[in-house]
Short mmCIF file of C-alpha atoms and ligand atoms in Angstrom, two decimals:
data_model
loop_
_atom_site.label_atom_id
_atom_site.label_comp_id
_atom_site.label_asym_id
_atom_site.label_seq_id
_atom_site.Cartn_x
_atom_site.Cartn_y
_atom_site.Cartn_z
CA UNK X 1 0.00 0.00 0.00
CA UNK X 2 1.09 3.27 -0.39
CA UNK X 3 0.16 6.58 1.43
CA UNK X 4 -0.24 9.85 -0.41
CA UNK X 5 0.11 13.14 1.51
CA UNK X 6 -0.50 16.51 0.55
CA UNK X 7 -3.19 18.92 -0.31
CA UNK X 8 -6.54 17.56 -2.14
CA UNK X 9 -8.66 19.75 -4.17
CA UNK X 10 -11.97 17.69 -5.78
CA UNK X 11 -15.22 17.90 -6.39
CA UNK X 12 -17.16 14.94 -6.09
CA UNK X 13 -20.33 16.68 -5.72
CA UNK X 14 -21.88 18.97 -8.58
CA UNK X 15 -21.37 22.74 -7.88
CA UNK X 16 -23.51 23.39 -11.21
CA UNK X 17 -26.04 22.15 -8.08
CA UNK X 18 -24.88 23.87 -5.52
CA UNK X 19 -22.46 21.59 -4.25
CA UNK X 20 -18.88 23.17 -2.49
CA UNK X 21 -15.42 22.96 -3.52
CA UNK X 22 -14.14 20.31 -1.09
CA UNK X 23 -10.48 20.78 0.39
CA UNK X 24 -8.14 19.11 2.50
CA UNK X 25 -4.76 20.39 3.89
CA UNK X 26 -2.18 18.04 5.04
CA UNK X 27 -4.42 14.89 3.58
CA UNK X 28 -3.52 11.54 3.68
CA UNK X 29 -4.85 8.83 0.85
CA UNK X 30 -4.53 5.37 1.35
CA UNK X 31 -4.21 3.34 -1.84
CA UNK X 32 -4.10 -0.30 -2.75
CA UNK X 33 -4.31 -2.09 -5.68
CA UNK X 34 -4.76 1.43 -7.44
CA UNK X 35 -8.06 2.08 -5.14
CA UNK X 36 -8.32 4.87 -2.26
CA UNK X 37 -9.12 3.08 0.80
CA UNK X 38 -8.59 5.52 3.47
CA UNK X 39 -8.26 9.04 3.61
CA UNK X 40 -8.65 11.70 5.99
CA UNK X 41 -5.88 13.87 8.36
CA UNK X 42 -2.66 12.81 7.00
CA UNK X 43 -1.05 12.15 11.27
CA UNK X 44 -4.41 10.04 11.42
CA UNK X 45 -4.26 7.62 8.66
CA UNK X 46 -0.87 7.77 9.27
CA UNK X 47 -1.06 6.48 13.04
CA UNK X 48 -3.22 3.67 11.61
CA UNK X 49 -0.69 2.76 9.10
CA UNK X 50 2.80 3.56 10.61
CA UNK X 51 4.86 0.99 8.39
CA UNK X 52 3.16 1.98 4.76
CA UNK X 53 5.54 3.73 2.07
CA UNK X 54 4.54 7.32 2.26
CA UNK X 55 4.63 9.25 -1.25
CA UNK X 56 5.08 13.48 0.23
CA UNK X 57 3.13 15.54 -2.23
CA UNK X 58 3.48 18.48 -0.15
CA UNK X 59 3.13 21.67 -1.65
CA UNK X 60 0.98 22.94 -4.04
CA UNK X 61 -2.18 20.79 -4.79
CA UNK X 62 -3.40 16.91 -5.39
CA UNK X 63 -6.40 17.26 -8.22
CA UNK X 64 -8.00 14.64 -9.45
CA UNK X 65 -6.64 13.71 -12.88
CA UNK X 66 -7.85 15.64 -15.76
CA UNK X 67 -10.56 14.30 -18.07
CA UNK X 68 -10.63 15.04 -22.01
CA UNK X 69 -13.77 14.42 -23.19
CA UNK X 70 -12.64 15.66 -27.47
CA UNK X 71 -8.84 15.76 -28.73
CA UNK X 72 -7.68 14.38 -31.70
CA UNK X 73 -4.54 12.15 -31.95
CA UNK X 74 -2.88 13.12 -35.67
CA UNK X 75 -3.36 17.02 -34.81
CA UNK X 76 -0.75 17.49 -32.41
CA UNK X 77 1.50 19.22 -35.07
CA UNK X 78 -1.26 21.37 -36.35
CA UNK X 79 -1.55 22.90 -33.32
CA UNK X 80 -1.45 26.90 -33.57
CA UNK X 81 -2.95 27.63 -37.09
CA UNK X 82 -4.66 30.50 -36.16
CA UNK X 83 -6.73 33.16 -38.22
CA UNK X 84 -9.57 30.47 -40.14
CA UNK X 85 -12.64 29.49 -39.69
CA UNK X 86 -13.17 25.60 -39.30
CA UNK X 87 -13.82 24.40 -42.36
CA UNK X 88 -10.46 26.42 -44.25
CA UNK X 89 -8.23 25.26 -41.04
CA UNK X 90 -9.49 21.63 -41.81
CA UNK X 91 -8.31 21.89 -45.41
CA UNK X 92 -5.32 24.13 -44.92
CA UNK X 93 -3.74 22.58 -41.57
CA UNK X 94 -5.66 19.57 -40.57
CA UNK X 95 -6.24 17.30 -43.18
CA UNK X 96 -2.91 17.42 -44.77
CA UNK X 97 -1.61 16.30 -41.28
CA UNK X 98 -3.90 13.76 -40.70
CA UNK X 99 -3.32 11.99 -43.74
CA UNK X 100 0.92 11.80 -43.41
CA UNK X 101 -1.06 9.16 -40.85
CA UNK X 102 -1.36 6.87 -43.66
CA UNK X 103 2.39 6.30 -42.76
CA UNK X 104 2.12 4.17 -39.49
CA UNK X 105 6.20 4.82 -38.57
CA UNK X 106 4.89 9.01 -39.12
CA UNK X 107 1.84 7.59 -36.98
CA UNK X 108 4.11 6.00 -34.22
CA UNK X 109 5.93 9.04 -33.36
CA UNK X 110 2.99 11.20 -33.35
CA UNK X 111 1.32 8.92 -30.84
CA UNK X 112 4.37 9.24 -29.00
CA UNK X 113 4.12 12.70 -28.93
CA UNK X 114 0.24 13.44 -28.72
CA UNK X 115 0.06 10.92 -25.36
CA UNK X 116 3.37 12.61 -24.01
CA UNK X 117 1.28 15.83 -24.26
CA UNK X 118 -1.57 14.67 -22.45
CA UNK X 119 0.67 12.76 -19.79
CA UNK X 120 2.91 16.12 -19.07
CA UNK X 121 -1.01 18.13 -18.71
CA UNK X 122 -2.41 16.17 -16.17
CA UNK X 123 -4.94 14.14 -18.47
CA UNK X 124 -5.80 10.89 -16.85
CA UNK X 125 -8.53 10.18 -19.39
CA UNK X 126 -9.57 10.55 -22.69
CA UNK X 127 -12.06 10.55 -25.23
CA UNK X 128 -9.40 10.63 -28.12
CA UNK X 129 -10.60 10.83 -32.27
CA UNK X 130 -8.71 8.41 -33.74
CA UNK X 131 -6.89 8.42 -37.02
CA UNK X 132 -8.60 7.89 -40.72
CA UNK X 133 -6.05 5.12 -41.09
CA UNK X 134 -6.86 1.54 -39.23
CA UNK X 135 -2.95 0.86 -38.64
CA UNK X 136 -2.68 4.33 -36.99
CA UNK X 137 -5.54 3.61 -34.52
CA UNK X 138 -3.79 0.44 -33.83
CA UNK X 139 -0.27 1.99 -33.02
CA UNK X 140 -2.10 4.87 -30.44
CA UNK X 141 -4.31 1.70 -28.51
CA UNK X 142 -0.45 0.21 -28.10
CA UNK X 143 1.15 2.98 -27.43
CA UNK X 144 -1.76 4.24 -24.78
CA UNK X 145 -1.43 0.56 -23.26
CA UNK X 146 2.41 1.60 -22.70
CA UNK X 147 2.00 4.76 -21.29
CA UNK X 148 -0.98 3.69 -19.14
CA UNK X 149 -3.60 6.31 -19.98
CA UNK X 150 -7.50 5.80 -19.82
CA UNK X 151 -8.02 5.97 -23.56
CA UNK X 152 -11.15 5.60 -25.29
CA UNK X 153 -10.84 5.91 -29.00
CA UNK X 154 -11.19 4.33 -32.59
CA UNK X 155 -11.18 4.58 -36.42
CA UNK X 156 -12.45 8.49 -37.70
CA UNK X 157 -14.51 7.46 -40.53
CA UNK X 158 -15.63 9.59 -44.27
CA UNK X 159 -17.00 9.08 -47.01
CA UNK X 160 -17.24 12.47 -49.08
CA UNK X 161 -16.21 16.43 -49.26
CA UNK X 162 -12.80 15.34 -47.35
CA UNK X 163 -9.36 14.50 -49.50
CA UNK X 164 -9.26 11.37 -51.26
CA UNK X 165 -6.79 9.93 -49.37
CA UNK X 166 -9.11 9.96 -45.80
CA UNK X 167 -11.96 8.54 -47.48
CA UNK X 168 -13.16 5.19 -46.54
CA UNK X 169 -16.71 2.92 -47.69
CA UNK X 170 -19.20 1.76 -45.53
CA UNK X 171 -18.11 -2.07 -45.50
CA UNK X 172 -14.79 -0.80 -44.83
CA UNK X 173 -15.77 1.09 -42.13
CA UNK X 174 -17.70 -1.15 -40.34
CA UNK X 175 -15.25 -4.16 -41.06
CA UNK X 176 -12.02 -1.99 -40.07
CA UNK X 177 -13.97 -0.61 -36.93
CA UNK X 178 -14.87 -4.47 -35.43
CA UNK X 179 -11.37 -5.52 -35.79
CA UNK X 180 -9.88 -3.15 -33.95
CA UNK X 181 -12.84 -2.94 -31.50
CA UNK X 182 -12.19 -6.97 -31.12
CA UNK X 183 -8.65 -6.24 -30.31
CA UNK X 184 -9.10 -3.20 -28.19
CA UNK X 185 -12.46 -2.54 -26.79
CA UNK X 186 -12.20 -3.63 -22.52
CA UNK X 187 -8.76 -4.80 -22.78
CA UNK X 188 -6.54 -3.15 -20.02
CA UNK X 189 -7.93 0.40 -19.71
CA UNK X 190 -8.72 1.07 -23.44
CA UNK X 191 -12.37 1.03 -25.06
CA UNK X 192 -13.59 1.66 -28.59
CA UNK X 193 -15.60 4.49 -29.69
CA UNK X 194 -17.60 4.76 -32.88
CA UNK X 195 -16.34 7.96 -34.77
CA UNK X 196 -17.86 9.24 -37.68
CA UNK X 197 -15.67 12.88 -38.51
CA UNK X 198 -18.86 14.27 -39.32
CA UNK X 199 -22.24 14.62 -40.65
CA UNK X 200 -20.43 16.72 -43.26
CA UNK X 201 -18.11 14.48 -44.43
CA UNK X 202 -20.27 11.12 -43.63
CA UNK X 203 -23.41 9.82 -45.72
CA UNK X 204 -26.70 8.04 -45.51
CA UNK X 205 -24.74 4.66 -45.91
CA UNK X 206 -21.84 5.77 -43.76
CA UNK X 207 -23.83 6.43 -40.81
CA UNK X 208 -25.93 3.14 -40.86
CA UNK X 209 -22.61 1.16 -41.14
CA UNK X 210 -21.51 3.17 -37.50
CA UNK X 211 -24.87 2.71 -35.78
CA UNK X 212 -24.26 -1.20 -37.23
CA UNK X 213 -21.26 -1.53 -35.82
CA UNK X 214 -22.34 0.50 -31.90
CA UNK X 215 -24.91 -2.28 -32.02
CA UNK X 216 -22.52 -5.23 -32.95
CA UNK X 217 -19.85 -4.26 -30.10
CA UNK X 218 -21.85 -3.74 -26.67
CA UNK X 219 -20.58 -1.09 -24.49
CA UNK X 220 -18.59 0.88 -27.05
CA UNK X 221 -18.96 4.42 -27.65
CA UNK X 222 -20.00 7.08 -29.94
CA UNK X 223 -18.54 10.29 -30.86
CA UNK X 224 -18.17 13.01 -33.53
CA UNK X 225 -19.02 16.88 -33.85
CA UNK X 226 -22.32 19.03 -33.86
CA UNK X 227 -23.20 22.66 -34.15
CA UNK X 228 -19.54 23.89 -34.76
CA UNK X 229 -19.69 26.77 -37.55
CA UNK X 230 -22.53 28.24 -39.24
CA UNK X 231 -21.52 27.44 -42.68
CA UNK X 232 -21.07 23.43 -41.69
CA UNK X 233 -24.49 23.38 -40.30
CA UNK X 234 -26.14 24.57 -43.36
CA UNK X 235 -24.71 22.54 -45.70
CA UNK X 236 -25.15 19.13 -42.92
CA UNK X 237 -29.06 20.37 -43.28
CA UNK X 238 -28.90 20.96 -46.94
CA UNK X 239 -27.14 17.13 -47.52
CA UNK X 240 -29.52 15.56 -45.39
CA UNK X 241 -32.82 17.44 -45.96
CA UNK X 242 -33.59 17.36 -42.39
CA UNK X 243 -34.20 20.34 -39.88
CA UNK X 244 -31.39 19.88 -36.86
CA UNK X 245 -27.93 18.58 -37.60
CA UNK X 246 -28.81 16.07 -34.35
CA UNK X 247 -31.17 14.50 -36.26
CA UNK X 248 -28.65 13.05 -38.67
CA UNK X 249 -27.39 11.44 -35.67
CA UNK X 250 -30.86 10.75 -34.08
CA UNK X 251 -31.99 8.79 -37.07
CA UNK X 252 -29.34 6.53 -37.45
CA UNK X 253 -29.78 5.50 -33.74
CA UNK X 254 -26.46 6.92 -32.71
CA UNK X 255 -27.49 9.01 -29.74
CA UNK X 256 -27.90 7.55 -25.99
CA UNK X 257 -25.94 7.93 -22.71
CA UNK X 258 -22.70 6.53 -24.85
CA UNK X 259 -22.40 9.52 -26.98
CA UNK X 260 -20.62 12.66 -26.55
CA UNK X 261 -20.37 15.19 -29.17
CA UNK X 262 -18.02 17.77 -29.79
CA UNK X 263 -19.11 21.94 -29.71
CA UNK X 264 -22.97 22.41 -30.06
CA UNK X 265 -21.76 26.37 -30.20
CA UNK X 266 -25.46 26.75 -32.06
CA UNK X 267 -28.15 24.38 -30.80
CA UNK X 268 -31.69 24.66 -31.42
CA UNK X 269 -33.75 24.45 -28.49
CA UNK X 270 -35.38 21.19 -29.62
CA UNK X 271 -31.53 19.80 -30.23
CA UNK X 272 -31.07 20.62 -26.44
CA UNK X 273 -34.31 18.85 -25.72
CA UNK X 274 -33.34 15.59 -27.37
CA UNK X 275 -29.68 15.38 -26.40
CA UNK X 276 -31.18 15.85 -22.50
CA UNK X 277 -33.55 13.23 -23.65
CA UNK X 278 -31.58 10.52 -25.09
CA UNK X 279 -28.66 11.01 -22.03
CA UNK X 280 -26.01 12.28 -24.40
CA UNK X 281 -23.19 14.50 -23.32
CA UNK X 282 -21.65 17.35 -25.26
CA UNK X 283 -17.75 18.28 -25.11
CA UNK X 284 -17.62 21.99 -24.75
CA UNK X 285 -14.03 22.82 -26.17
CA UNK X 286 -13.85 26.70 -25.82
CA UNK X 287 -10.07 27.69 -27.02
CA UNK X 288 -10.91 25.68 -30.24
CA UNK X 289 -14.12 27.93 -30.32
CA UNK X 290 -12.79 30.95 -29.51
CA UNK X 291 -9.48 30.08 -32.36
CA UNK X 292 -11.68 29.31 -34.92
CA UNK X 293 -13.96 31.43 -34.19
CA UNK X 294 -17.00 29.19 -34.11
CA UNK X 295 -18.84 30.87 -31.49
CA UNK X 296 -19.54 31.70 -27.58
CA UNK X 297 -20.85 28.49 -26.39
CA UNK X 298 -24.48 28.36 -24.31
CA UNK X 299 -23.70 26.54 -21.26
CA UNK X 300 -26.82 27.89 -19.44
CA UNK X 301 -29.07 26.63 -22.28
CA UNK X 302 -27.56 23.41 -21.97
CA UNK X 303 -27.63 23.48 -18.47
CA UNK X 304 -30.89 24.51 -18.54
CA UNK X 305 -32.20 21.96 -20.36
CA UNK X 306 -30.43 19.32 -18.92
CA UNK X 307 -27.61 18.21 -21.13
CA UNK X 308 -24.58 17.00 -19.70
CA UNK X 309 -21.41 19.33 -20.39
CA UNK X 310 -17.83 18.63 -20.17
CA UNK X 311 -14.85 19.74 -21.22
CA UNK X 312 -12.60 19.03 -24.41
CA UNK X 313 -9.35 20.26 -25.27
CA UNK X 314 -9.78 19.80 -29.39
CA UNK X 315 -6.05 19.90 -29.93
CA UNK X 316 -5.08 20.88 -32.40
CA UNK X 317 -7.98 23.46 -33.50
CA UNK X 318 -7.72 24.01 -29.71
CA UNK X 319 -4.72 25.49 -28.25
CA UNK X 320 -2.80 22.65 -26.42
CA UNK X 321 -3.50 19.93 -24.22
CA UNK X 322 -4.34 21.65 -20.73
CA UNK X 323 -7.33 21.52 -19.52
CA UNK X 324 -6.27 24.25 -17.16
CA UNK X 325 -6.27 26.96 -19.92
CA UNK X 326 -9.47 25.17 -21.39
CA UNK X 327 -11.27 25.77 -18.07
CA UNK X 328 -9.97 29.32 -18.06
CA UNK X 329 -11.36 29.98 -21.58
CA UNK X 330 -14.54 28.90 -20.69
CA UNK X 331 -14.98 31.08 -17.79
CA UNK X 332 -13.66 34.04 -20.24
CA UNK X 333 -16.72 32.67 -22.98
CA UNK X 334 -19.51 32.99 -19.85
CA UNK X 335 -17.95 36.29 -19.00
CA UNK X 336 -18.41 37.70 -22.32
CA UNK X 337 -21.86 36.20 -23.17
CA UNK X 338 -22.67 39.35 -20.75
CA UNK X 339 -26.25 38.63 -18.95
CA UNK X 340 -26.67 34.95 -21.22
CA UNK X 341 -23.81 33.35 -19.71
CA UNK X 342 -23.38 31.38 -16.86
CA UNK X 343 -20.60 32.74 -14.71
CA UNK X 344 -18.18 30.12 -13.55
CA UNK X 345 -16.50 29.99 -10.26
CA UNK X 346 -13.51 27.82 -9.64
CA UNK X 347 -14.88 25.00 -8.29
CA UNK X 348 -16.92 24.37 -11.52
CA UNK X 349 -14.10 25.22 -13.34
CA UNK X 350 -12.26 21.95 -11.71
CA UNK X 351 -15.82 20.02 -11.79
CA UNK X 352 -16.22 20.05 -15.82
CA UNK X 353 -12.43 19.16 -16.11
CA UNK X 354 -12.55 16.43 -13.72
CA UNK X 355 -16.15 14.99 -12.71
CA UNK X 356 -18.03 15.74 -15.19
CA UNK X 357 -15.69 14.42 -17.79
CA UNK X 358 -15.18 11.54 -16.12
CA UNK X 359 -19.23 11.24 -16.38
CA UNK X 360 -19.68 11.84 -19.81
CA UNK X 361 -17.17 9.20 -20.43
CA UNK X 362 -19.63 6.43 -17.83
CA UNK X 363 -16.75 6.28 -15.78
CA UNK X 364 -18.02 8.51 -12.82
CA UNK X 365 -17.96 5.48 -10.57
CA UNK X 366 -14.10 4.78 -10.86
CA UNK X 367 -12.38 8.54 -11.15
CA UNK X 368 -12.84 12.47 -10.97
CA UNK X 369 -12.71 12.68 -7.81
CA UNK X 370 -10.62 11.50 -4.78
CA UNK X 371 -13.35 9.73 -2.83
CA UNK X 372 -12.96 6.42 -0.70
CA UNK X 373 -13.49 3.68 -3.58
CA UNK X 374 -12.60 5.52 -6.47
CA UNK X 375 -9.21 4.84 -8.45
CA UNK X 376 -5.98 6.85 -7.31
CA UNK X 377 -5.90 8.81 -10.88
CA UNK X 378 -4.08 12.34 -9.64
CA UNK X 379 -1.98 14.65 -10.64
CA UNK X 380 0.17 17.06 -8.36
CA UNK X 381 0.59 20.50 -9.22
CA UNK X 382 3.75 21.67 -8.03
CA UNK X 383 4.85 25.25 -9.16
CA UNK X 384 8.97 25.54 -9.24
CA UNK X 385 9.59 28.39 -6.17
CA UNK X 386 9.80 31.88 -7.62
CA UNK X 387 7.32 31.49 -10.26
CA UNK X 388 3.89 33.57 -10.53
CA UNK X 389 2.10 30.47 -9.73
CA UNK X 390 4.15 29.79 -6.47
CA UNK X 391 3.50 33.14 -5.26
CA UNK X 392 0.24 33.26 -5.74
CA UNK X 393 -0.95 30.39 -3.94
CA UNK X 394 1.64 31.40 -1.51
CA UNK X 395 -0.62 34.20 -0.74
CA UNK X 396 -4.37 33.03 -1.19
CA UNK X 397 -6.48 33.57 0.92
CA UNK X 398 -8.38 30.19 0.94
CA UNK X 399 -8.62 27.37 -1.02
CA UNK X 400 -11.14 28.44 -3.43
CA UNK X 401 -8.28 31.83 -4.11
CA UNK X 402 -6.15 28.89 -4.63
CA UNK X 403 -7.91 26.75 -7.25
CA UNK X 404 -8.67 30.66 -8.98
CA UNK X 405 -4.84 30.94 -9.20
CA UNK X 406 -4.63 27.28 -10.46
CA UNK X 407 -6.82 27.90 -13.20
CA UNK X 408 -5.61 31.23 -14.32
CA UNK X 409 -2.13 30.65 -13.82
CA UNK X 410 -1.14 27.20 -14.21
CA UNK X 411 0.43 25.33 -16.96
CA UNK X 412 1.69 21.59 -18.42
CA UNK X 413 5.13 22.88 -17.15
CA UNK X 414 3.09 22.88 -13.16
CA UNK X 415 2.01 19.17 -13.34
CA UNK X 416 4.65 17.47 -11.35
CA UNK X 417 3.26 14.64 -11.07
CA UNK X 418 0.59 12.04 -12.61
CA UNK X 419 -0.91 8.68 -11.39
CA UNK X 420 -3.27 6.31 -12.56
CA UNK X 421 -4.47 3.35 -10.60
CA UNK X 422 -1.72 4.99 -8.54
CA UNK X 423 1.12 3.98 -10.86
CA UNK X 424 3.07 7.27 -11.73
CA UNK X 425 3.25 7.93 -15.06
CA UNK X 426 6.04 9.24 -16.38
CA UNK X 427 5.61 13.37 -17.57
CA UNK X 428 8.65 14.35 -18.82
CA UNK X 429 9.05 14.46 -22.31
CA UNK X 430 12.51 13.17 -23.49
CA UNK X 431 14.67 15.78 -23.83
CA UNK X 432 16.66 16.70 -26.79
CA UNK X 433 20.49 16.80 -26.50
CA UNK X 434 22.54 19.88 -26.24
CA UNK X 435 23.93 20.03 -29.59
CA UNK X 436 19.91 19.65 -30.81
CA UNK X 437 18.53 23.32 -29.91
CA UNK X 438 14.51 23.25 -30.92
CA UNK X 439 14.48 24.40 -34.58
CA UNK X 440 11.91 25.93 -36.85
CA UNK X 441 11.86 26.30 -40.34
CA UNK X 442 12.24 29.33 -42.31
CA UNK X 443 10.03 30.15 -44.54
CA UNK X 444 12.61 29.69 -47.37
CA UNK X 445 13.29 26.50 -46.10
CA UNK X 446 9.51 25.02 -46.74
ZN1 ZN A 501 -12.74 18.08 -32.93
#
């Protein structure tokens, strides 16, 4: 057994309900077998177990580890192409990207690089969009394995409007998708998700051969994007002939309490209605939003009408892998929806990074918080001294001031630590050698 000690921050209660921000100084967390059994006063679970190892975490803050509920594995280098709207960044930085994946030696050191960002950020868990190449998908499930992450994830699947080279067919779908499903879905702590890129880039056909293949592997998830930019919507509506992008979903039997979807930036009220309805959840990803200028996302109408909201990093339209910043920019999003938003406090900024991903993903019995029962899956964020981090929770005033600080201050380069099932990860990423400064390339040089 081993004994944490330091400083816990959770919430394992909803504050979008009222619920407070629950804190405890000088903690100690019994774990065994990667489950908290004890924990309470550090000197008191302490006394009880005088001979376990004890792991000091003192300083800073224990969180529970960071949920991800929408980031895509082959965008990691297209991170930072700023100044488009969705559907030119797709064609201009994304997709050229995502198809060097056809390459699975190109896809092996991107997975290397996309879970080393997640690791070094505090994400536990995620909900990760998969490649549009079967081989890729395979090399991330190992490479996840390796690492040790909670990764849900599987084949991204088109049919039309995208590049030739990401284009699939339905039997090809469905038949690549139950392979790696077979190989991939329950074993150690990965599962498969369904994941259609798109209404957009998916037809009729397409979308029958994913609510197929949801049916023919029980348990496995669904996931894809809604409501992102004006101009997608209308031509998803015009395609299909229907009213709501959701219903291209809806009538291919694709919604229920295994689905999250990506955005919803512009929901109709009905859409709200049937996502509340059906138990879906909806990955709110607001520096993606706010860099591709989608829109100011409506967390009180969704919270309103009952739809489960998390939150989603969407590297790389989003801006890197913390969640931190992610919660941040959604508190700036309420903030400037004026009298429409729903102003965030701290403690909900750490609930829809934590708990409620962890939720949205059916997991909310095992992590997102630090409770008795639930997995040890932590991270410890442990500003170097001197920095503007380190002095400010130096000098708040309470551990709500604290969390505030967290959020607006900390980074990847804070996370000093990460565990799941209480076996640290490591969060370093390998580090060049001297003589190989970072380089960038000229513009002559491309
Ligand atoms: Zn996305």
């Amino acid at each position: 057994m081993t004994l944490f000690r330091g400083t816990v921050l959770d919430t394992p209660d909803d504050p979008f309900t009222g619920a407070s921000l629950r804190s405890e100084a000088d903690a100690g967390l019994l774990v065994r077998n990667g489950v908290l059994l004890e924990r309470g006063p550090f000197a008191q679970v302490r006394q009880q177990h005088p001979d376990e190892d004890v792991v000091d975490l003192t300083g800073g803050a224990i969180l529970p580890g960071l949920v991800d509920t929408h980031v895509h594995f082959p965008q990691v280098r297209a991170i930072g192409g700023l100044g488009m709207p969705l559907l030119e960044w797709l064609e201009r930085c994304a997709l050229p990207e995502e198809a060097r994946l056809s390459d699975p030696t190109y896809a092996a050191s991107v997975a290397a690089e996309f879970l080393g960002g997640l690791v070094q950020a505090g994400t536990t868990t995620a909900l990760v969009f998969g490649a549009h190449f079967a081989p890729a998908v395979e090399v991330l499930f190992e490479q996840a394995a390796v690492v040790g992450l909670r990764v849900t994830s599987g084949l991204v699947v088109s049919d039309r409007i995208l590049r030739d080279d990401l284009l699939t067919t339905p039997d090809r779908a469905y038949d690549e998708g139950l392979a790696l499903a077979q190989r991939w879905h329950g074993t150690g702590r990965s599962r498969y998700a369904v994941t259609p890129r798109f209404s957009l880039s998916c037809g009729k056909d397409l979308l029958v051969a994913c609510e197929s293949l949801l049916r023919d592997v029980p348990g496995c998830w669904f996931t894809s994007h809604i409501n992102e930019n004006v101009r997608e919507i209308e031509a998803v509506r015009q395609l299909f002939g229907v009213d709501t992008y959701l219903d291209t979903y809806e009538n291919h039997g694709l919604l229920g309490s295994h689905s999250v979807l990506a955005h919803n930036v512009h929901p109709s009220d009905g859409e709200l209605a049937l996502l509340a309805a059906r138990g879906a959840s909806i990955a709110h990803c607001p520096t993606s939003n706010s860099a591709l200028g989608s829109g100011l996302f409506p967390l009180r109408r969704h919270m309103t009408s009952g739809v489960h909201v998390a939150l989603g990093s969407d590297v790389g339209a989003g801006t890197g892998f913390s969640l931190l910043k992610e919660g941040l920019q959604a508190y700036f999003v309420q903030q400037m929806l004026g009298e429409w938003g729903l102003p965030l406090e701290p403690r909900h900024l750490l609930h829809l990074a934590t708990a409620a991903g962890a939720r949205a993903l059916g997991l909310g019995d095992q992590v997102g918080d630090l409770s008795v029962g639930k997995r040890f899956d932590a991270l410890w964020l442990r500003p170097r001294t001197g920095t503007t981090l380190d002095v400010a929770l130096r000098h708040a005033a309470g551990p709500d001031d604290a969390l505030a600080k967290v959020f607006a201050l900390g980074t990847s380069g804070d996370v000093a630590g990460v565990w799941v099932d209480g076996e640290a990860l490591r969060t370093t990423a390998t580090s060049p050698p001297p003589s190989d400064p970072p380089q960038f390339r000229h513009r002559q040089d491309i």
